Each structure stands twice: as structure tokens, then as C-alpha cells.
PDB file of C-alpha atoms in Angstrom:
ATOM      1  CA  UNK A 211     -39.886 -39.459  29.888  1.00  0.00           C
ATOM      2  CA  UNK A 212     -41.282 -36.204  31.244  1.00  0.00           C
ATOM      3  CA  UNK A 213     -37.863 -35.177  32.599  1.00  0.00           C
ATOM      4  CA  UNK A 214     -36.255 -35.978  29.241  1.00  0.00           C
ATOM      5  CA  UNK A 215     -38.823 -33.800  27.450  1.00  0.00           C
ATOM      6  CA  UNK A 216     -38.227 -30.990  29.936  1.00  0.00           C
ATOM      7  CA  UNK A 217     -34.472 -31.246  29.406  1.00  0.00           C
ATOM      8  CA  UNK A 218     -34.870 -31.169  25.626  1.00  0.00           C
ATOM      9  CA  UNK A 219     -37.201 -28.161  25.869  1.00  0.00           C
ATOM     10  CA  UNK A 220     -34.689 -26.364  28.115  1.00  0.00           C
ATOM     11  CA  UNK A 221     -31.873 -27.023  25.623  1.00  0.00           C
ATOM     12  CA  UNK A 222     -34.005 -25.633  22.784  1.00  0.00           C
ATOM     13  CA  UNK A 223     -34.771 -22.487  24.776  1.00  0.00           C
ATOM     14  CA  UNK A 224     -31.079 -22.002  25.580  1.00  0.00           C
ATOM     15  CA  UNK A 225     -30.156 -22.474  21.932  1.00  0.00           C
ATOM     16  CA  UNK A 226     -32.668 -19.822  20.840  1.00  0.00           C
ATOM     17  CA  UNK A 227     -31.391 -17.493  23.539  1.00  0.00           C
ATOM     18  CA  UNK A 228     -27.821 -17.985  22.336  1.00  0.00           C
ATOM     19  CA  UNK A 229     -28.788 -17.266  18.755  1.00  0.00           C
ATOM     20  CA  UNK A 230     -30.673 -14.151  19.792  1.00  0.00           C
ATOM     21  CA  UNK A 231     -27.703 -12.804  21.759  1.00  0.00           C
ATOM     22  CA  UNK A 232     -25.199 -13.719  19.033  1.00  0.00           C
ATOM     23  CA  UNK A 233     -27.291 -12.224  16.253  1.00  0.00           C
ATOM     24  CA  UNK A 234     -26.819  -8.552  17.168  1.00  0.00           C
ATOM     25  CA  UNK A 235     -23.064  -9.092  17.673  1.00  0.00           C
ATOM     26  CA  UNK A 236     -22.699 -10.686  14.247  1.00  0.00           C
ATOM     27  CA  UNK A 237     -24.782  -7.959  12.650  1.00  0.00           C
ATOM     28  CA  UNK A 238     -22.646  -5.310  14.363  1.00  0.00           C
ATOM     29  CA  UNK A 239     -19.506  -6.904  12.995  1.00  0.00           C
ATOM     30  CA  UNK A 240     -21.016  -6.884   9.519  1.00  0.00           C
ATOM     31  CA  UNK A 241     -21.977  -3.219   9.868  1.00  0.00           C
ATOM     32  CA  UNK A 242     -18.337  -2.202  10.302  1.00  0.00           C
ATOM     33  CA  UNK A 243     -17.444   0.456   7.735  1.00  0.00           C
ATOM     34  CA  UNK A 244     -15.693  -0.332   4.469  1.00  0.00           C
ATOM     35  CA  UNK A 245     -13.021   2.228   3.639  1.00  0.00           C
ATOM     36  CA  UNK A 246     -10.950   2.867   0.516  1.00  0.00           C
ATOM     37  CA  UNK A 247      -7.688   4.823   0.263  1.00  0.00           C
ATOM     38  CA  UNK A 248      -5.980   5.789  -3.005  1.00  0.00           C
ATOM     39  CA  UNK A 249      -2.222   5.486  -3.574  1.00  0.00           C
ATOM     40  CA  UNK A 250      -1.576   7.503  -6.727  1.00  0.00           C
ATOM     41  CA  UNK A 251       1.563   8.761  -8.407  1.00  0.00           C
ATOM     42  CA  UNK A 252       4.902   7.884  -6.848  1.00  0.00           C
ATOM     43  CA  UNK A 253       4.568   6.297  -3.396  1.00  0.00           C
ATOM     44  CA  UNK A 254       6.750   8.496  -1.183  1.00  0.00           C
ATOM     45  CA  UNK A 255       6.939   9.207   2.543  1.00  0.00           C
ATOM     46  CA  UNK A 256       3.994  11.596   2.101  1.00  0.00           C
ATOM     47  CA  UNK A 257       1.881   8.852   0.517  1.00  0.00           C
ATOM     48  CA  UNK A 258       2.815   6.453   3.318  1.00  0.00           C
ATOM     49  CA  UNK A 259       1.839   9.068   5.905  1.00  0.00           C
ATOM     50  CA  UNK A 260      -1.600   9.371   4.302  1.00  0.00           C
ATOM     51  CA  UNK A 261      -2.041   5.579   4.053  1.00  0.00           C
ATOM     52  CA  UNK A 262      -0.910   5.144   7.646  1.00  0.00           C
ATOM     53  CA  UNK A 263      -3.542   7.653   8.790  1.00  0.00           C
ATOM     54  CA  UNK A 264      -6.148   5.710   6.784  1.00  0.00           C
ATOM     55  CA  UNK A 265      -5.094   2.461   8.464  1.00  0.00           C
ATOM     56  CA  UNK A 266      -5.322   4.023  11.911  1.00  0.00           C
ATOM     57  CA  UNK A 267      -8.800   5.372  11.150  1.00  0.00           C
ATOM     58  CA  UNK A 268      -9.921   1.928   9.955  1.00  0.00           C
ATOM     59  CA  UNK A 269      -8.587   0.288  13.111  1.00  0.00           C
ATOM     60  CA  UNK A 270     -10.148   2.914  15.370  1.00  0.00           C
ATOM     61  CA  UNK A 271     -13.509   2.424  13.607  1.00  0.00           C
ATOM     62  CA  UNK A 272     -13.257  -1.383  13.769  1.00  0.00           C
ATOM     63  CA  UNK A 273     -13.740  -1.386  10.008  1.00  0.00           C
ATOM     64  CA  UNK A 274     -14.836  -4.513   8.208  1.00  0.00           C
ATOM     65  CA  UNK A 275     -12.326  -3.747   5.471  1.00  0.00           C
ATOM     66  CA  UNK A 276      -9.711  -1.227   4.351  1.00  0.00           C
ATOM     67  CA  UNK A 277      -9.204  -1.275   0.590  1.00  0.00           C
ATOM     68  CA  UNK A 278      -5.957   0.293  -0.638  1.00  0.00           C
ATOM     69  CA  UNK A 279      -6.265   1.036  -4.332  1.00  0.00           C
ATOM     70  CA  UNK A 280      -2.803   1.282  -5.917  1.00  0.00           C
ATOM     71  CA  UNK A 281      -2.545   3.189  -9.179  1.00  0.00           C
ATOM     72  CA  UNK A 282       1.014   4.366  -8.659  1.00  0.00           C
ATOM     73  CA  UNK A 283       3.881   4.190 -11.115  1.00  0.00           C
ATOM     74  CA  UNK A 284       6.607   3.490  -8.574  1.00  0.00           C
ATOM     75  CA  UNK A 285       7.603   3.754  -4.942  1.00  0.00           C
ATOM     76  CA  UNK A 286      10.404   4.770  -2.622  1.00  0.00           C
ATOM     77  CA  UNK A 287      11.201   1.355  -1.156  1.00  0.00           C
ATOM     78  CA  UNK A 288      12.757   2.713   2.030  1.00  0.00           C
ATOM     79  CA  UNK A 289       9.289   4.117   2.879  1.00  0.00           C
ATOM     80  CA  UNK A 290       7.082   1.391   1.370  1.00  0.00           C
ATOM     81  CA  UNK A 291       8.800  -1.567   3.041  1.00  0.00           C
ATOM     82  CA  UNK A 292       8.093  -0.545   6.696  1.00  0.00           C
ATOM     83  CA  UNK A 293       4.473   0.248   5.861  1.00  0.00           C
ATOM     84  CA  UNK A 294       4.069  -3.178   4.253  1.00  0.00           C
ATOM     85  CA  UNK A 295       4.952  -4.630   7.653  1.00  0.00           C
ATOM     86  CA  UNK A 296       2.221  -2.507   9.249  1.00  0.00           C
ATOM     87  CA  UNK A 297      -0.317  -3.847   6.745  1.00  0.00           C
ATOM     88  CA  UNK A 298       0.646  -7.432   7.588  1.00  0.00           C
ATOM     89  CA  UNK A 299       0.037  -6.825  11.316  1.00  0.00           C
ATOM     90  CA  UNK A 300      -3.071  -4.620  10.928  1.00  0.00           C
ATOM     91  CA  UNK A 301      -5.991  -5.177  13.319  1.00  0.00           C
ATOM     92  CA  UNK A 302      -8.492  -4.963  10.440  1.00  0.00           C
ATOM     93  CA  UNK A 303      -8.560  -6.784   7.076  1.00  0.00           C
ATOM     94  CA  UNK A 304      -6.557  -4.936   4.414  1.00  0.00           C
ATOM     95  CA  UNK A 305      -7.031  -5.575   0.698  1.00  0.00           C
ATOM     96  CA  UNK A 306      -4.563  -4.149  -1.831  1.00  0.00           C
ATOM     97  CA  UNK A 307      -6.041  -3.669  -5.299  1.00  0.00           C
ATOM     98  CA  UNK A 308      -3.882  -2.684  -8.295  1.00  0.00           C
ATOM     99  CA  UNK A 309      -6.092  -0.738 -10.722  1.00  0.00           C
ATOM    100  CA  UNK A 310      -7.081   0.584 -13.239  1.00  0.00           C
ATOM    101  CA  UNK A 311      -6.041  -1.361 -16.316  1.00  0.00           C
ATOM    102  CA  UNK A 312      -2.597  -0.344 -17.542  1.00  0.00           C
ATOM    103  CA  UNK A 313      -1.195   0.302 -14.068  1.00  0.00           C
ATOM    104  CA  UNK A 314       2.334  -0.897 -13.379  1.00  0.00           C
ATOM    105  CA  UNK A 315       2.528  -0.962  -9.584  1.00  0.00           C
ATOM    106  CA  UNK A 316       6.275  -1.595  -9.673  1.00  0.00           C
ATOM    107  CA  UNK A 317       8.355  -2.770  -6.748  1.00  0.00           C
ATOM    108  CA  UNK A 318       6.058  -1.070  -4.221  1.00  0.00           C
ATOM    109  CA  UNK A 319       3.120  -3.014  -5.601  1.00  0.00           C
ATOM    110  CA  UNK A 320       4.979  -6.293  -5.069  1.00  0.00           C
ATOM    111  CA  UNK A 321       5.562  -5.403  -1.414  1.00  0.00           C
ATOM    112  CA  UNK A 322       2.035  -4.183  -0.686  1.00  0.00           C
ATOM    113  CA  UNK A 323       0.335  -7.089  -2.491  1.00  0.00           C
ATOM    114  CA  UNK A 324       2.463  -9.558  -0.537  1.00  0.00           C
ATOM    115  CA  UNK A 325       1.705  -7.973   2.833  1.00  0.00           C
ATOM    116  CA  UNK A 326      -2.060  -7.575   2.244  1.00  0.00           C
ATOM    117  CA  UNK A 327      -4.493 -10.059   3.768  1.00  0.00           C
ATOM    118  CA  UNK A 328      -6.076 -10.308   0.310  1.00  0.00           C
ATOM    119  CA  UNK A 329      -4.513  -9.134  -2.952  1.00  0.00           C
ATOM    120  CA  UNK A 330      -6.309  -8.240  -6.169  1.00  0.00           C
ATOM    121  CA  UNK A 331      -5.443  -6.872  -9.600  1.00  0.00           C
ATOM    122  CA  UNK A 332      -7.430  -5.470 -12.487  1.00  0.00           C
ATOM    123  CA  UNK A 333      -6.979  -6.971 -15.956  1.00  0.00           C
ATOM    124  CA  UNK A 334      -4.027  -5.498 -17.835  1.00  0.00           C
ATOM    125  CA  UNK A 335      -2.015  -4.559 -14.726  1.00  0.00           C
ATOM    126  CA  UNK A 336       1.464  -5.502 -13.551  1.00  0.00           C
ATOM    127  CA  UNK A 337       3.638  -5.476 -10.461  1.00  0.00           C
ATOM    128  CA  UNK A 338       7.335  -5.947  -9.832  1.00  0.00           C
ATOM    129  CA  UNK A 339      10.463  -4.381 -11.267  1.00  0.00           C
ATOM    130  CA  UNK A 340      13.190  -5.389 -13.707  1.00  0.00           C
ATOM    131  CA  UNK A 341      15.622  -4.359 -10.969  1.00  0.00           C
ATOM    132  CA  UNK A 342      16.088  -6.143  -7.594  1.00  0.00           C
ATOM    133  CA  UNK A 343      13.501  -5.273  -4.953  1.00  0.00           C
ATOM    134  CA  UNK A 344      16.252  -4.924  -2.355  1.00  0.00           C
ATOM    135  CA  UNK A 345      18.988  -2.425  -3.186  1.00  0.00           C
ATOM    136  CA  UNK A 346      22.112  -3.249  -1.158  1.00  0.00           C
ATOM    137  CA  UNK A 347      25.052  -0.915  -0.677  1.00  0.00           C
ATOM    138  CA  UNK A 348      27.980  -2.173  -2.741  1.00  0.00           C
ATOM    139  CA  UNK A 349      30.365  -1.071   0.011  1.00  0.00           C
ATOM    140  CA  UNK A 350      29.117  -3.898   2.239  1.00  0.00           C
ATOM    141  CA  UNK A 351      30.771  -7.277   2.259  1.00  0.00           C
ATOM    142  CA  UNK A 352      29.247 -10.070   0.207  1.00  0.00           C
ATOM    143  CA  UNK A 353      28.203 -11.895   3.373  1.00  0.00           C
ATOM    144  CA  UNK A 354      26.389  -8.832   4.713  1.00  0.00           C
ATOM    145  CA  UNK A 355      24.658  -8.252   1.383  1.00  0.00           C
ATOM    146  CA  UNK A 356      23.489 -11.871   1.312  1.00  0.00           C
ATOM    147  CA  UNK A 357      22.097 -11.517   4.843  1.00  0.00           C
ATOM    148  CA  UNK A 358      20.124  -8.402   3.848  1.00  0.00           C
ATOM    149  CA  UNK A 359      18.748 -10.068   0.722  1.00  0.00           C
ATOM    150  CA  UNK A 360      17.843 -13.207   2.685  1.00  0.00           C
ATOM    151  CA  UNK A 361      15.996 -11.090   5.260  1.00  0.00           C
ATOM    152  CA  UNK A 362      13.873  -9.324   2.622  1.00  0.00           C
ATOM    153  CA  UNK A 363      13.250 -12.584   0.741  1.00  0.00           C
ATOM    154  CA  UNK A 364      12.162 -14.448   3.861  1.00  0.00           C
ATOM    155  CA  UNK A 365       9.828 -11.643   4.920  1.00  0.00           C
ATOM    156  CA  UNK A 366       8.007 -11.453   1.579  1.00  0.00           C
ATOM    157  CA  UNK A 367       7.895 -15.243   1.306  1.00  0.00           C
ATOM    158  CA  UNK A 368       6.437 -15.514   4.826  1.00  0.00           C
ATOM    159  CA  UNK A 369       3.689 -13.000   4.070  1.00  0.00           C
ATOM    160  CA  UNK A 370       2.627 -14.850   0.935  1.00  0.00           C
ATOM    161  CA  UNK A 371       2.891 -18.294   2.537  1.00  0.00           C
ATOM    162  CA  UNK A 372       0.657 -17.228   5.447  1.00  0.00           C
ATOM    163  CA  UNK A 373      -2.002 -16.103   2.947  1.00  0.00           C
ATOM    164  CA  UNK A 374      -1.715 -19.324   0.925  1.00  0.00           C
ATOM    165  CA  UNK A 375      -0.195 -17.575  -2.095  1.00  0.00           C
ATOM    166  CA  UNK A 376       2.628 -18.637  -4.388  1.00  0.00           C
ATOM    167  CA  UNK A 377       6.178 -17.954  -3.163  1.00  0.00           C
ATOM    168  CA  UNK A 378       8.275 -19.317  -6.033  1.00  0.00           C
ATOM    169  CA  UNK A 379       8.684 -15.872  -7.639  1.00  0.00           C
ATOM    170  CA  UNK A 380       9.918 -14.100  -4.506  1.00  0.00           C
ATOM    171  CA  UNK A 381      13.616 -14.977  -4.551  1.00  0.00           C
ATOM    172  CA  UNK A 382      14.039 -13.973  -8.183  1.00  0.00           C
ATOM    173  CA  UNK A 383      12.133 -10.703  -7.645  1.00  0.00           C
ATOM    174  CA  UNK A 384      14.292  -9.709  -4.667  1.00  0.00           C
ATOM    175  CA  UNK A 385      17.689 -10.637  -6.130  1.00  0.00           C
ATOM    176  CA  UNK A 386      17.308 -10.186  -9.887  1.00  0.00           C
ATOM    177  CA  UNK A 387      14.068  -8.367 -10.643  1.00  0.00           C
ATOM    178  CA  UNK A 388      10.774  -9.645 -11.970  1.00  0.00           C
ATOM    179  CA  UNK A 389       7.717  -8.092 -13.628  1.00  0.00           C
ATOM    180  CA  UNK A 390       4.512 -10.130 -13.447  1.00  0.00           C
ATOM    181  CA  UNK A 391       1.180  -9.419 -15.137  1.00  0.00           C
ATOM    182  CA  UNK A 392      -2.160 -10.252 -13.575  1.00  0.00           C
ATOM    183  CA  UNK A 393      -2.525 -13.204 -15.987  1.00  0.00           C
ATOM    184  CA  UNK A 394       0.841 -14.625 -14.961  1.00  0.00           C
ATOM    185  CA  UNK A 395       0.191 -14.091 -11.267  1.00  0.00           C
ATOM    186  CA  UNK A 396      -3.234 -15.759 -11.355  1.00  0.00           C
ATOM    187  CA  UNK A 397      -2.077 -18.682 -13.522  1.00  0.00           C
ATOM    188  CA  UNK A 398       0.512 -19.903 -11.001  1.00  0.00           C
ATOM    189  CA  UNK A 399      -0.386 -22.827  -8.742  1.00  0.00           C
ATOM    190  CA  UNK A 400      -1.145 -21.667  -6.151  1.00  0.00           C
ATOM    191  CA  UNK A 401      -1.769 -18.169  -7.559  1.00  0.00           C
ATOM    192  CA  UNK A 402       0.431 -15.250  -6.539  1.00  0.00           C
ATOM    193  CA  UNK A 403      -2.676 -13.079  -6.030  1.00  0.00           C
ATOM    194  CA  UNK A 404      -6.117 -13.843  -4.650  1.00  0.00           C
ATOM    195  CA  UNK A 405      -8.502 -12.133  -7.085  1.00  0.00           C
ATOM    196  CA  UNK A 406      -8.783 -10.501 -10.494  1.00  0.00           C
ATOM    197  CA  UNK A 407     -11.547  -7.881 -10.713  1.00  0.00           C
ATOM    198  CA  UNK A 408     -12.286  -5.403 -13.484  1.00  0.00           C
ATOM    199  CA  UNK A 409     -13.734  -2.771 -11.146  1.00  0.00           C
ATOM    200  CA  UNK A 410     -13.978  -1.871  -7.497  1.00  0.00           C
ATOM    201  CA  UNK A 411     -17.658  -2.845  -7.437  1.00  0.00           C
ATOM    202  CA  UNK A 412     -16.844  -6.288  -8.807  1.00  0.00           C
ATOM    203  CA  UNK A 413     -14.057  -6.663  -6.268  1.00  0.00           C
ATOM    204  CA  UNK A 414     -16.383  -5.866  -3.346  1.00  0.00           C
ATOM    205  CA  UNK A 415     -18.831  -8.468  -4.667  1.00  0.00           C
ATOM    206  CA  UNK A 416     -16.110 -11.125  -4.905  1.00  0.00           C
ATOM    207  CA  UNK A 417     -14.822 -10.307  -1.421  1.00  0.00           C
ATOM    208  CA  UNK A 418     -18.166 -10.856   0.281  1.00  0.00           C
ATOM    209  CA  UNK A 419     -18.157 -13.832   2.629  1.00  0.00           C
ATOM    210  CA  UNK A 420     -14.398 -14.357   2.583  1.00  0.00           C
ATOM    211  CA  UNK A 421     -12.737 -14.946   5.930  1.00  0.00           C
ATOM    212  CA  UNK A 422      -9.523 -13.168   6.897  1.00  0.00           C
ATOM    213  CA  UNK A 423      -7.274 -14.305   9.723  1.00  0.00           C
ATOM    214  CA  UNK A 424      -5.539 -11.399  11.435  1.00  0.00           C
ATOM    215  CA  UNK A 425      -2.157 -11.341  13.156  1.00  0.00           C
ATOM    216  CA  UNK A 426      -3.768 -11.400  16.613  1.00  0.00           C
ATOM    217  CA  UNK A 427      -5.528 -14.699  15.818  1.00  0.00           C
ATOM    218  CA  UNK A 428      -9.006 -13.294  15.159  1.00  0.00           C
ATOM    219  CA  UNK A 429     -10.912 -14.332  12.052  1.00  0.00           C
ATOM    220  CA  UNK A 430     -13.059 -11.684  10.366  1.00  0.00           C
ATOM    221  CA  UNK A 431     -15.680 -12.439   7.744  1.00  0.00           C
ATOM    222  CA  UNK A 432     -16.041  -9.752   5.098  1.00  0.00           C
ATOM    223  CA  UNK A 433     -19.512  -8.337   4.423  1.00  0.00           C
ATOM    224  CA  UNK A 434     -19.137  -6.213   1.297  1.00  0.00           C
ATOM    225  CA  UNK A 435     -21.991  -7.279  -0.981  1.00  0.00           C
ATOM    226  CA  UNK A 436     -24.002  -4.261  -2.155  1.00  0.00           C
ATOM    227  CA  UNK A 437     -21.980  -1.831  -0.045  1.00  0.00           C
ATOM    228  CA  UNK A 438     -20.167   1.315  -1.146  1.00  0.00           C
ATOM    229  CA  UNK A 439     -16.654   1.922   0.126  1.00  0.00           C
ATOM    230  CA  UNK A 440     -16.226   5.209   1.999  1.00  0.00           C
ATOM    231  CA  UNK A 441     -13.237   7.107   0.584  1.00  0.00           C
ATOM    232  CA  UNK A 442     -10.590   8.386   2.985  1.00  0.00           C
ATOM    233  CA  UNK A 443      -9.239  11.644   1.566  1.00  0.00           C
ATOM    234  CA  UNK A 444      -5.906  13.218   2.524  1.00  0.00           C
ATOM    235  CA  UNK A 445      -5.835  16.460   4.446  1.00  0.00           C
ATOM    236  CA  UNK A 446      -5.283  19.735   2.596  1.00  0.00           C
ATOM    237  CA  UNK A 447      -1.629  19.856   3.663  1.00  0.00           C
ATOM    238  CA  UNK A 448      -1.122  16.229   2.619  1.00  0.00           C
ATOM    239  CA  UNK A 449      -2.744  16.958  -0.757  1.00  0.00           C
ATOM    240  CA  UNK A 450      -0.287  19.797  -1.379  1.00  0.00           C
ATOM    241  CA  UNK A 451       2.689  17.652  -0.388  1.00  0.00           C
ATOM    242  CA  UNK A 452       1.436  14.745  -2.499  1.00  0.00           C
ATOM    243  CA  UNK A 453       1.282  17.021  -5.529  1.00  0.00           C
ATOM    244  CA  UNK A 454       4.731  18.478  -4.871  1.00  0.00           C
ATOM    245  CA  UNK A 455       6.318  15.035  -4.450  1.00  0.00           C
ATOM    246  CA  UNK A 456       5.655  14.315  -8.121  1.00  0.00           C
ATOM    247  CA  UNK A 457       9.224  14.194  -9.559  1.00  0.00           C
ATOM    248  CA  UNK A 458       8.244  15.911 -12.824  1.00  0.00           C
ATOM    249  CA  UNK A 459       6.414  18.738 -11.031  1.00  0.00           C
ATOM    250  CA  UNK A 460       9.246  19.239  -8.527  1.00  0.00           C
ATOM    251  CA  UNK A 461      11.766  19.547 -11.364  1.00  0.00           C
ATOM    252  CA  UNK A 462       9.585  22.037 -13.273  1.00  0.00           C
ATOM    253  CA  UNK A 463       9.175  24.170 -10.131  1.00  0.00           C
ATOM    254  CA  UNK A 464      12.926  24.116  -9.615  1.00  0.00           C
ATOM    255  CA  UNK A 465      13.604  25.340 -13.158  1.00  0.00           C
ATOM    256  CA  UNK A 466      10.877  28.000 -13.011  1.00  0.00           C
ATOM    257  CA  UNK A 467      12.217  29.217  -9.671  1.00  0.00           C
ATOM    258  CA  UNK A 468      15.707  29.576 -11.115  1.00  0.00           C
ATOM    259  CA  UNK A 469      14.363  31.435 -14.152  1.00  0.00           C
ATOM    260  CA  UNK A 470      12.438  33.806 -11.888  1.00  0.00           C
ATOM    261  CA  UNK A 471      15.631  34.663 -10.028  1.00  0.00           C
ATOM    262  CA  UNK A 472      17.376  35.248 -13.357  1.00  0.00           C
ATOM    263  CA  UNK A 473      14.636  37.687 -14.343  1.00  0.00           C
ATOM    264  CA  UNK A 474      15.076  39.487 -11.032  1.00  0.00           C
ATOM    265  CA  UNK A 475      18.803  39.901 -11.689  1.00  0.00           C
ATOM    266  CA  UNK A 476      18.018  41.170 -15.190  1.00  0.00           C
ATOM    267  CA  UNK A 477      15.563  43.771 -13.848  1.00  0.00           C
ATOM    268  CA  UNK A 478      16.587  44.471 -10.239  1.00  0.00           C
ATOM    269  CA  UNK A 479      14.565  46.590  -7.886  1.00  0.00           C
ATOM    270  CA  UNK A 480      11.045  45.203  -8.356  1.00  0.00           C
ATOM    271  CA  UNK A 481      11.520  42.122  -6.096  1.00  0.00           C
ATOM    272  CA  UNK A 482       8.460  40.534  -7.696  1.00  0.00           C
ATOM    273  CA  UNK A 483      10.385  37.897  -9.601  1.00  0.00           C
ATOM    274  CA  UNK A 484      12.607  37.285  -6.565  1.00  0.00           C
ATOM    275  CA  UNK A 485       9.590  36.553  -4.373  1.00  0.00           C
ATOM    276  CA  UNK A 486       8.073  34.228  -6.970  1.00  0.00           C
ATOM    277  CA  UNK A 487      11.405  32.474  -7.424  1.00  0.00           C
ATOM    278  CA  UNK A 488      11.872  31.889  -3.697  1.00  0.00           C
ATOM    279  CA  UNK A 489       8.359  30.468  -3.354  1.00  0.00           C
ATOM    280  CA  UNK A 490       8.876  28.136  -6.325  1.00  0.00           C
ATOM    281  CA  UNK A 491      12.261  26.959  -5.049  1.00  0.00           C
ATOM    282  CA  UNK A 492      10.864  26.242  -1.587  1.00  0.00           C
ATOM    283  CA  UNK A 493       7.997  24.254  -3.136  1.00  0.00           C
ATOM    284  CA  UNK A 494      10.466  22.333  -5.289  1.00  0.00           C
ATOM    285  CA  UNK A 495      12.593  21.609  -2.211  1.00  0.00           C
ATOM    286  CA  UNK A 496       9.594  20.196  -0.331  1.00  0.00           C
ATOM    287  CA  UNK A 497       8.916  17.852  -3.222  1.00  0.00           C
ATOM    288  CA  UNK A 498      12.514  16.763  -3.729  1.00  0.00           C
ATOM    289  CA  UNK A 499      13.025  16.021  -0.035  1.00  0.00           C
ATOM    290  CA  UNK A 500      10.253  13.391  -0.228  1.00  0.00           C
ATOM    291  CA  UNK A 501      12.147  11.585  -3.003  1.00  0.00           C
ATOM    292  CA  UNK A 502      15.386   9.599  -2.936  1.00  0.00           C
ATOM    293  CA  UNK A 503      17.883  12.254  -3.938  1.00  0.00           C
ATOM    294  CA  UNK A 504      21.417  11.881  -5.244  1.00  0.00           C
ATOM    295  CA  UNK A 505      23.049  14.903  -3.652  1.00  0.00           C
ATOM    296  CA  UNK A 506      25.911  15.042  -6.146  1.00  0.00           C
ATOM    297  CA  UNK A 507      23.373  15.217  -8.977  1.00  0.00           C
ATOM    298  CA  UNK A 508      21.439  17.906  -7.086  1.00  0.00           C
ATOM    299  CA  UNK A 509      24.594  20.011  -6.644  1.00  0.00           C
ATOM    300  CA  UNK A 510      25.413  19.696 -10.337  1.00  0.00           C
ATOM    301  CA  UNK A 511      21.865  20.732 -11.215  1.00  0.00           C
ATOM    302  CA  UNK A 512      22.080  23.801  -8.965  1.00  0.00           C
ATOM    303  CA  UNK A 513      25.452  24.655 -10.522  1.00  0.00           C
ATOM    304  CA  UNK A 514      23.991  24.342 -14.015  1.00  0.00           C
ATOM    305  CA  UNK A 515      21.062  26.605 -13.145  1.00  0.00           C
ATOM    306  CA  UNK A 516      23.447  29.102 -11.587  1.00  0.00           C
ATOM    307  CA  UNK A 517      25.575  29.226 -14.700  1.00  0.00           C
TER     308      UNK A 517
END
């Protein structure tokens, strides 16, 4: 009896020792930073560069969560699709949140929401496009086009299936086009998104305690209750390029640059308007290069401005 009591006492001491050693580790995991990055305007290669830097910072900091807030009105799919793959294989939990109300995240939103470990939308938001998510060159054979569409469909379906989300909408979205509101996405069984939250604070409250399984097999428990997300801001050069990649602004700069050159020709010798025009045209070129450009249309536009 005495030996049994000693054995039980030893087991209790070992259990307390294990809890004491595990406690600091668990607390350290919970103290991992919570970051938020903003994807605004049109998602171009410049936006992806900024988001990729944010993801690398979150991984280097062993963050508890990286929240990507999408308030964009569209995306360049050739840039958004590879980054969606990076989100799916990230070494930290990534949550994609479409907000604020009224945002139409478009085709890029469909890709990013599918790849995210957890997806969320604010009330009154949408994702998807009336046009196919995968644009295939018409010069390819029908068999090749079907293979490309099948590849994109299977990838998006796999991402959603691994997260336990609905996959019935994927094939139609890729091949025909589909726009889905937050009500429609959350009413499916199972839902196409994980959460609906009216604000970022509400979202962080709802995320607390959820477990996320990463690509490397680790499971991370989110600790977000009562915490403020630390914003990751773009660099000064990235901020300039993000502003210039706005299609409307790039077009206005192009027109103003052409008008400045016209003024220089009308009053030669000062070189002031010529310098302004060159600067504006270079800025417009930086913006247009970040966008999918139809070169025939660009040549016609230059011809029109020249005339």
C-alpha cells in the first residue's frame, strides 16, 4: 500500500511538472502577434507584392494570425491566383475578410476566400464574377482548354474541401461565372464561407478559440479575444505604385501628360510643360504596366492623343 501511494504521489508530481513546463509554451503561442493587411482598389502585381511581404513578416514573427482585409473592386487573376496558392500553404493561419458592407470582391475574392484557412464576409458583401474565373486562350484546342479549366476547378475545390466548406459552386464559377452574396454563401450546407462579421472587432471575437490546421500538419489555436490587430503598412514606394495602379488615375495621368506636351508644342522654348508631361507620362506608364493591357488598344489611344 505504501509503494502504491508513493507511485501515485510521483505521478501527481510529474503531472504538475508537465503542466508547468507546458504552460509557458502555450502562453507563448497565444502571445504571437495578430497582423492585418489591407487589399484595396484593384488587386494588381503591386498589391500582391505588398501582401506577400505581409505574409513573410507574419511567418517570420510566428504570428498567431494574419488577417487580410479585402475591400477591392477587382483583381488581375494572373497575379492573384499564384498568391492564393501561397496563402493555402502558409506557415501561419491566414483569414481573408471581405469588408466593409457594399464590397464586391470579384473573382479575386473568390480565389482568396477559397485559399484562406478561414474565410469571412461582412453583411452586404459579394464575391465572384459574372464571367468565368479562368480565362482560356481561344487559340488553344478544346481539349487543352478543358484541361486548364479542370486544373483551376480542382484546385479551388480542393482548398474549400480541406477547410470543410461547400464546393458545389466552384465548377459553375470557373466555367460560367457566379456572383454570391454573403447570405447565399452562408446559407449553403455546408456554408461556402466560415463566418459573417459586421466589423473587424466582431470577427476577432468570433475567431477566438478556433483551431486551424496548417499545410505542414501543425494545428494552431487562435487567441484573438480582446486583442487589437497590428496593421502592416506598405512601404512608401509601394504606396506610390499602389496609387498609380488605379486604372482611372493612370488614364487621367496619361491624358494630362499628353495635354502638357501639346501645350509645350503650342508655346515652345519654356520646357516647363514638356517636363511636366514627361513626368506624368512616366507615372501613367508605371500604373498601366501593373494592369492587364491590350497593346492594340494602347497603340490606338496613343495615336488618338497624338492626333
